[in-house]
Short mmCIF file of C-alpha atoms in Angstrom, two decimals:
data_model
loop_
_atom_site.label_atom_id
_atom_site.label_comp_id
_atom_site.label_asym_id
_atom_site.label_seq_id
_atom_site.Cartn_x
_atom_site.Cartn_y
_atom_site.Cartn_z
CA MET A 1 104.95 98.72 71.01
CA SER A 2 102.94 98.64 67.80
CA SER A 3 104.53 98.56 64.38
CA ASN A 4 103.33 102.10 63.55
CA ASN A 5 104.69 103.52 66.81
CA HIS A 6 108.00 101.77 66.21
CA LEU A 7 108.25 103.31 62.75
CA ASP A 8 107.43 106.70 64.27
CA TYR A 9 110.28 106.22 66.74
CA LEU A 10 112.73 105.44 63.96
CA ASP A 11 111.43 108.48 62.08
CA GLU A 12 112.21 110.64 65.12
CA LEU A 13 115.74 109.26 65.39
CA GLU A 14 116.25 109.75 61.66
CA ALA A 15 114.99 113.35 61.78
CA GLU A 16 117.31 114.19 64.69
CA ALA A 17 120.33 112.70 62.91
CA ILE A 18 119.53 114.55 59.67
CA HIS A 19 119.18 117.80 61.64
CA ILE A 20 122.61 117.22 63.22
CA LEU A 21 124.23 116.49 59.85
CA ARG A 22 122.80 119.70 58.42
CA GLU A 23 124.01 121.61 61.49
CA VAL A 24 127.52 120.31 60.79
CA ALA A 25 127.28 121.45 57.17
CA GLY A 26 126.09 124.87 58.30
CA GLN A 27 128.49 125.50 61.18
CA PHE A 28 131.82 124.12 59.96
CA GLU A 29 134.09 124.95 57.04
CA LYS A 30 135.78 121.59 56.49
CA PRO A 31 133.87 118.67 57.97
CA ALA A 32 134.45 114.98 57.21
CA LEU A 33 132.54 111.76 57.79
CA LEU A 34 134.68 109.05 59.36
CA PHE A 35 133.86 105.75 57.68
CA SER A 36 134.92 102.38 59.10
CA GLY A 37 132.86 100.06 56.93
CA GLY A 38 130.81 99.12 59.99
CA LYS A 39 127.03 99.21 60.28
CA ASP A 40 126.96 102.51 62.18
CA SER A 41 129.01 104.46 59.66
CA ILE A 42 127.05 102.80 56.84
CA THR A 43 123.88 104.06 58.52
CA LEU A 44 125.42 107.55 58.60
CA VAL A 45 125.97 107.39 54.86
CA ARG A 46 122.28 106.59 54.34
CA LEU A 47 121.33 109.48 56.63
CA ALA A 48 123.67 111.81 54.70
CA GLU A 49 121.98 110.75 51.48
CA LYS A 50 118.63 111.73 52.98
CA ALA A 51 120.03 115.00 54.31
CA PHE A 52 121.76 116.26 51.17
CA ARG A 53 120.53 114.48 48.05
CA PRO A 54 120.14 115.23 45.19
CA GLY A 55 123.24 117.34 45.87
CA LYS A 56 126.71 116.08 46.75
CA PHE A 57 127.74 115.54 50.36
CA PRO A 58 129.29 118.71 51.85
CA PHE A 59 132.12 116.56 53.19
CA PRO A 60 134.35 113.67 52.09
CA LEU A 61 134.36 110.22 53.65
CA VAL A 62 137.56 109.39 55.58
CA HIS A 63 138.72 105.85 56.30
CA ILE A 64 141.70 105.12 58.56
CA ASP A 65 143.05 101.86 57.16
CA THR A 66 145.09 99.78 59.61
CA GLY A 67 146.13 97.42 56.82
CA HIS A 68 144.68 94.59 58.90
CA ASN A 69 141.04 95.00 57.91
CA PHE A 70 138.61 92.30 56.90
CA VAL A 71 138.72 91.85 53.13
CA GLU A 72 134.92 91.95 53.07
CA THR A 73 134.94 95.41 54.66
CA ILE A 74 137.34 96.92 52.12
CA GLU A 75 135.44 95.37 49.23
CA TYR A 76 132.20 96.80 50.59
CA ARG A 77 133.78 100.26 51.05
CA ASP A 78 135.02 100.44 47.48
CA LYS A 79 131.73 99.17 46.06
CA MET A 80 129.77 101.70 48.10
CA ILE A 81 131.97 104.62 47.01
CA ASP A 82 131.40 103.65 43.39
CA ARG A 83 127.65 103.61 44.02
CA ILE A 84 127.30 106.94 45.84
CA GLY A 85 129.95 108.81 43.85
CA GLU A 86 131.42 110.65 46.83
CA LYS A 87 135.04 111.48 47.66
CA LEU A 88 136.98 109.01 49.82
CA ILE A 89 140.17 109.90 51.67
CA VAL A 90 142.17 106.99 53.10
CA GLY A 91 144.78 107.40 55.83
CA HIS A 92 147.12 104.42 56.08
CA VAL A 93 148.58 103.24 59.38
CA GLN A 94 151.39 101.65 57.36
CA ASP A 95 152.47 105.16 56.32
CA SER A 96 152.68 106.19 59.98
CA ILE A 97 154.84 103.13 60.66
CA ASP A 98 157.10 103.80 57.66
CA GLU A 99 157.52 107.44 58.72
CA GLY A 100 158.57 106.38 62.23
CA LYS A 101 155.61 108.09 63.91
CA VAL A 102 154.40 104.86 65.49
CA VAL A 103 156.06 101.55 66.26
CA GLU A 104 154.54 98.23 65.24
CA GLN A 105 153.58 96.20 68.30
CA THR A 106 155.15 92.81 68.90
CA GLY A 107 154.07 89.72 70.79
CA LYS A 108 151.13 87.38 70.57
CA ASN A 109 148.50 90.07 71.14
CA ALA A 110 150.06 92.67 68.86
CA SER A 111 147.55 94.92 67.12
CA ARG A 112 147.56 98.02 64.96
CA ASN A 113 144.29 99.26 66.41
CA ALA A 114 145.86 101.70 68.87
CA LEU A 115 148.26 102.99 66.21
CA GLN A 116 145.45 104.40 64.09
CA THR A 117 145.00 107.36 66.47
CA VAL A 118 148.20 108.95 65.15
CA THR A 119 147.13 108.34 61.55
CA LEU A 120 143.72 109.87 62.26
CA LEU A 121 145.17 112.99 63.87
CA ASP A 122 147.65 113.41 61.01
CA THR A 123 144.85 113.05 58.46
CA ILE A 124 142.75 115.65 60.29
CA ALA A 125 145.71 118.05 60.37
CA LYS A 126 146.69 117.44 56.74
CA HIS A 127 143.22 118.22 55.42
CA LYS A 128 142.43 120.84 58.10
CA PHE A 129 139.16 119.18 59.10
CA ASP A 130 137.34 121.15 61.78
CA ALA A 131 134.61 118.57 62.39
CA CYS A 132 134.64 114.77 62.11
CA ILE A 133 131.33 112.93 62.00
CA GLY A 134 131.29 109.44 63.46
CA GLY A 135 128.90 106.63 64.26
CA ALA A 136 129.57 106.28 67.99
CA ARG A 137 126.56 105.58 70.19
CA ARG A 138 126.12 106.13 73.93
CA ASP A 139 125.08 102.53 74.54
CA GLU A 140 128.33 101.11 73.13
CA GLU A 141 130.60 101.72 76.11
CA LYS A 142 130.49 103.77 79.32
CA ALA A 143 133.09 106.30 78.08
CA ARG A 144 130.88 107.00 75.05
CA ALA A 145 128.02 107.89 77.38
CA LYS A 146 130.03 110.84 78.76
CA GLU A 147 130.19 112.63 75.44
CA ARG A 148 127.88 115.21 73.95
CA ILE A 149 126.74 115.05 70.32
CA PHE A 150 129.17 117.90 69.53
CA SER A 151 132.33 116.82 71.38
CA VAL A 152 135.23 119.28 71.33
CA ARG A 153 138.83 118.12 70.92
CA ASP A 154 141.77 120.39 71.74
CA GLU A 155 144.60 121.33 69.38
CA PHE A 156 146.27 118.00 70.17
CA GLY A 157 143.13 116.03 69.29
CA GLN A 158 142.53 115.14 72.93
CA TRP A 159 139.18 114.82 74.66
CA ASP A 160 138.58 116.33 78.10
CA PRO A 161 135.31 115.20 79.74
CA LYS A 162 135.34 118.40 81.84
CA ARG A 163 135.01 120.55 78.70
CA GLN A 164 131.66 119.14 77.64
CA ARG A 165 129.11 121.75 76.58
CA PRO A 166 125.41 121.78 77.45
CA GLU A 167 123.09 120.74 74.62
CA LEU A 168 119.56 121.97 75.28
CA TRP A 169 116.58 122.11 72.91
CA ASN A 170 118.58 120.54 70.07
CA LEU A 171 120.99 123.48 70.00
CA TYR A 172 124.60 122.56 69.22
CA ASN A 173 127.56 124.84 69.84
CA GLY A 174 130.20 124.39 67.13
CA LYS A 175 132.37 127.37 68.07
CA ILE A 176 136.00 126.33 68.41
CA HIS A 177 139.41 127.96 68.66
CA LYS A 178 142.04 127.65 65.96
CA GLY A 179 143.52 124.15 65.91
CA GLU A 180 140.60 122.58 67.74
CA ASN A 181 138.07 120.28 66.10
CA VAL A 182 134.74 118.75 66.97
CA ARG A 183 133.74 115.09 66.84
CA VAL A 184 130.06 114.84 65.98
CA PHE A 185 127.84 111.83 66.78
CA PRO A 186 124.49 112.08 64.94
CA ILE A 187 123.31 108.65 66.11
CA SER A 188 124.45 109.09 69.69
CA ASN A 189 120.89 108.54 70.94
CA TRP A 190 120.41 105.31 68.95
CA THR A 191 120.91 101.83 70.35
CA GLU A 192 122.35 98.82 68.58
CA LEU A 193 118.81 97.53 68.06
CA ASP A 194 117.70 100.89 66.66
CA VAL A 195 120.46 100.69 64.08
CA TRP A 196 119.48 97.18 63.05
CA ASN A 197 115.79 98.06 62.87
CA TYR A 198 116.67 101.06 60.70
CA ILE A 199 118.87 98.93 58.45
CA ARG A 200 115.98 96.50 58.05
CA ARG A 201 113.51 99.28 57.33
CA GLU A 202 115.78 100.97 54.79
CA ASN A 203 116.95 97.66 53.27
CA ILE A 204 120.60 98.73 53.62
CA GLU A 205 123.25 96.35 52.30
CA LEU A 206 126.01 95.41 54.76
CA PRO A 207 129.35 93.59 54.62
CA THR A 208 128.75 89.86 54.71
CA ILE A 209 130.70 89.37 57.95
CA TYR A 210 127.70 90.72 59.90
CA PHE A 211 125.77 87.59 58.98
CA ALA A 212 126.45 84.02 60.08
CA HIS A 213 129.01 82.25 57.89
CA LYS A 214 131.63 79.53 58.10
CA ARG A 215 135.10 80.78 59.05
CA ASP A 216 138.36 79.37 60.40
CA THR A 217 138.79 80.64 63.94
CA ILE A 218 141.04 80.34 66.97
CA VAL A 219 140.37 81.03 70.63
CA ARG A 220 142.47 83.95 71.90
CA ASN A 221 142.03 85.27 75.45
CA GLY A 222 138.64 83.59 75.65
CA GLN A 223 137.42 85.18 72.42
CA LEU A 224 136.82 83.72 68.96
CA MET A 225 139.19 85.38 66.51
CA ALA A 226 139.27 84.95 62.74
CA ALA A 227 142.34 82.91 61.81
CA SER A 228 144.39 85.45 59.89
CA PRO A 229 147.99 86.11 58.84
CA PHE A 230 147.69 89.33 60.85
CA LEU A 231 147.45 87.35 64.10
CA ASN A 232 150.71 86.18 65.59
CA MET A 233 149.69 82.53 65.81
CA ASP A 234 151.79 79.70 67.19
CA ASP A 235 151.44 75.96 67.86
CA GLU A 236 149.06 76.63 70.76
CA ASP A 237 146.49 78.16 68.41
CA VAL A 238 144.16 75.46 67.15
CA ILE A 239 142.25 76.42 64.01
CA THR A 240 138.62 75.31 64.01
CA ASN A 241 135.99 76.03 61.38
CA ARG A 242 132.91 77.49 63.06
CA THR A 243 129.68 79.25 62.10
CA VAL A 244 130.15 82.79 63.33
CA ARG A 245 129.32 86.41 62.66
CA PHE A 246 130.71 89.77 63.81
CA ARG A 247 128.66 92.30 65.79
CA THR A 248 131.22 95.05 65.26
CA VAL A 249 133.81 95.70 62.57
CA GLY A 250 137.39 96.74 63.27
CA ASP A 251 140.98 95.61 62.94
CA MET A 252 141.12 91.81 62.57
CA THR A 253 143.59 91.59 65.43
CA CYS A 254 141.15 92.99 68.00
CA THR A 255 137.68 92.14 66.68
CA ALA A 256 136.19 88.90 67.95
CA ALA A 257 133.39 86.86 66.43
CA VAL A 258 130.40 85.31 68.11
CA GLN A 259 129.04 81.86 67.34
CA SER A 260 125.74 82.43 65.61
CA GLU A 261 123.10 80.96 63.34
CA ALA A 262 121.73 84.42 62.45
CA PHE A 263 121.76 84.37 58.65
CA GLU A 264 119.09 87.08 58.17
CA ILE A 265 118.46 90.50 59.69
CA ASP A 266 115.41 89.30 61.62
CA ASP A 267 117.57 86.55 63.15
CA ILE A 268 120.19 89.12 64.16
CA ILE A 269 117.59 91.39 65.77
CA ASN A 270 116.23 88.46 67.79
CA GLU A 271 119.74 87.42 68.78
CA ILE A 272 120.70 90.91 69.97
CA SER A 273 117.43 91.26 71.89
CA GLU A 274 118.30 88.16 73.90
CA SER A 275 122.02 88.90 74.33
CA LYS A 276 123.38 89.94 77.72
CA ILE A 277 126.72 91.08 76.26
CA SER A 278 127.21 94.43 74.53
CA GLU A 279 128.68 94.55 71.05
CA ARG A 280 131.88 96.11 72.43
CA GLY A 281 132.25 92.92 74.46
CA ALA A 282 133.70 91.46 71.27
CA ARG A 283 136.47 94.07 71.08
CA MET A 284 139.78 92.93 72.58
CA ASP A 285 141.06 96.52 72.78
CA ASP A 286 138.35 97.41 75.31
CA LYS A 287 139.51 94.70 77.71
CA VAL A 288 142.94 96.18 78.43
CA SER A 289 141.55 97.99 81.47
CA GLU A 290 138.28 99.33 82.87
CA ALA A 291 139.15 102.76 81.44
CA ALA A 292 140.65 101.55 78.16
CA MET A 293 138.22 103.41 75.90
CA GLU A 294 138.36 106.64 77.91
CA ASP A 295 142.17 106.57 77.96
CA ARG A 296 142.27 106.18 74.16
CA LYS A 297 139.77 108.98 73.68
CA LYS A 298 141.84 111.31 75.84
CA GLY A 299 144.78 110.50 73.58
CA GLY A 300 142.90 111.41 70.41
CA TYR A 301 141.07 108.19 69.56
CA PHE A 302 137.70 108.73 67.94
#
């Protein structure tokens, strides 16, 4: 594929995503953009800038903070909000724990990742959001591939794959009943490589953890995990300093690193092109069962 054709392809993906964002603004009363601090949601912010500038975004950004995030991600989030001047709403998993709505997990593999579903649903209900925009892509995980771009959730925030609506000729049906909401995925048709090529083209800044760096790590369940006070470590956990990077960003207790020498975007693109493991292969929460992601989505997970 020539360089010009490749740019045309990115232009097509960009135009589709901008169209979807504008459809959300036109069809819903109280939308929100779910922001994780990861590359996909950062790409959505750039797309929203192209869709709505010089005006303000017609929605706030919403971050569900587990309290166990990478410091680099939170620092990036706050710096970005200062730059773009948009509203940020933060839902804290710790509040859900303190209110007795969820119970902190115990044991060596304890994580707050699953707990954030309750915090997300409470945040949606509190602010009466009727649409939540997210950066999920169909190539991430097989359960993602079952969803439409406009994906309806019932009044309990649950996803039913049998309620998927047809989406023909770029027409999106945002009609919902009271209490329901829609999860919207503007970059559903993008791949991981598309995102990275777009980030390179647009010269988008990212959290430093996406690039190779030295970090203390341990091996947990065959995965490289960042040594952290949030991990329940014991004498069996041997801390070793390695050169690693992260392909995906999430709770530190469930997001694994990969050994890498990819210090620049071009290096990352080459590395991904040669990889035989998907980026979700570095997420411990997806390894609970074959249907782990689908089960969480049916329970209200994004």
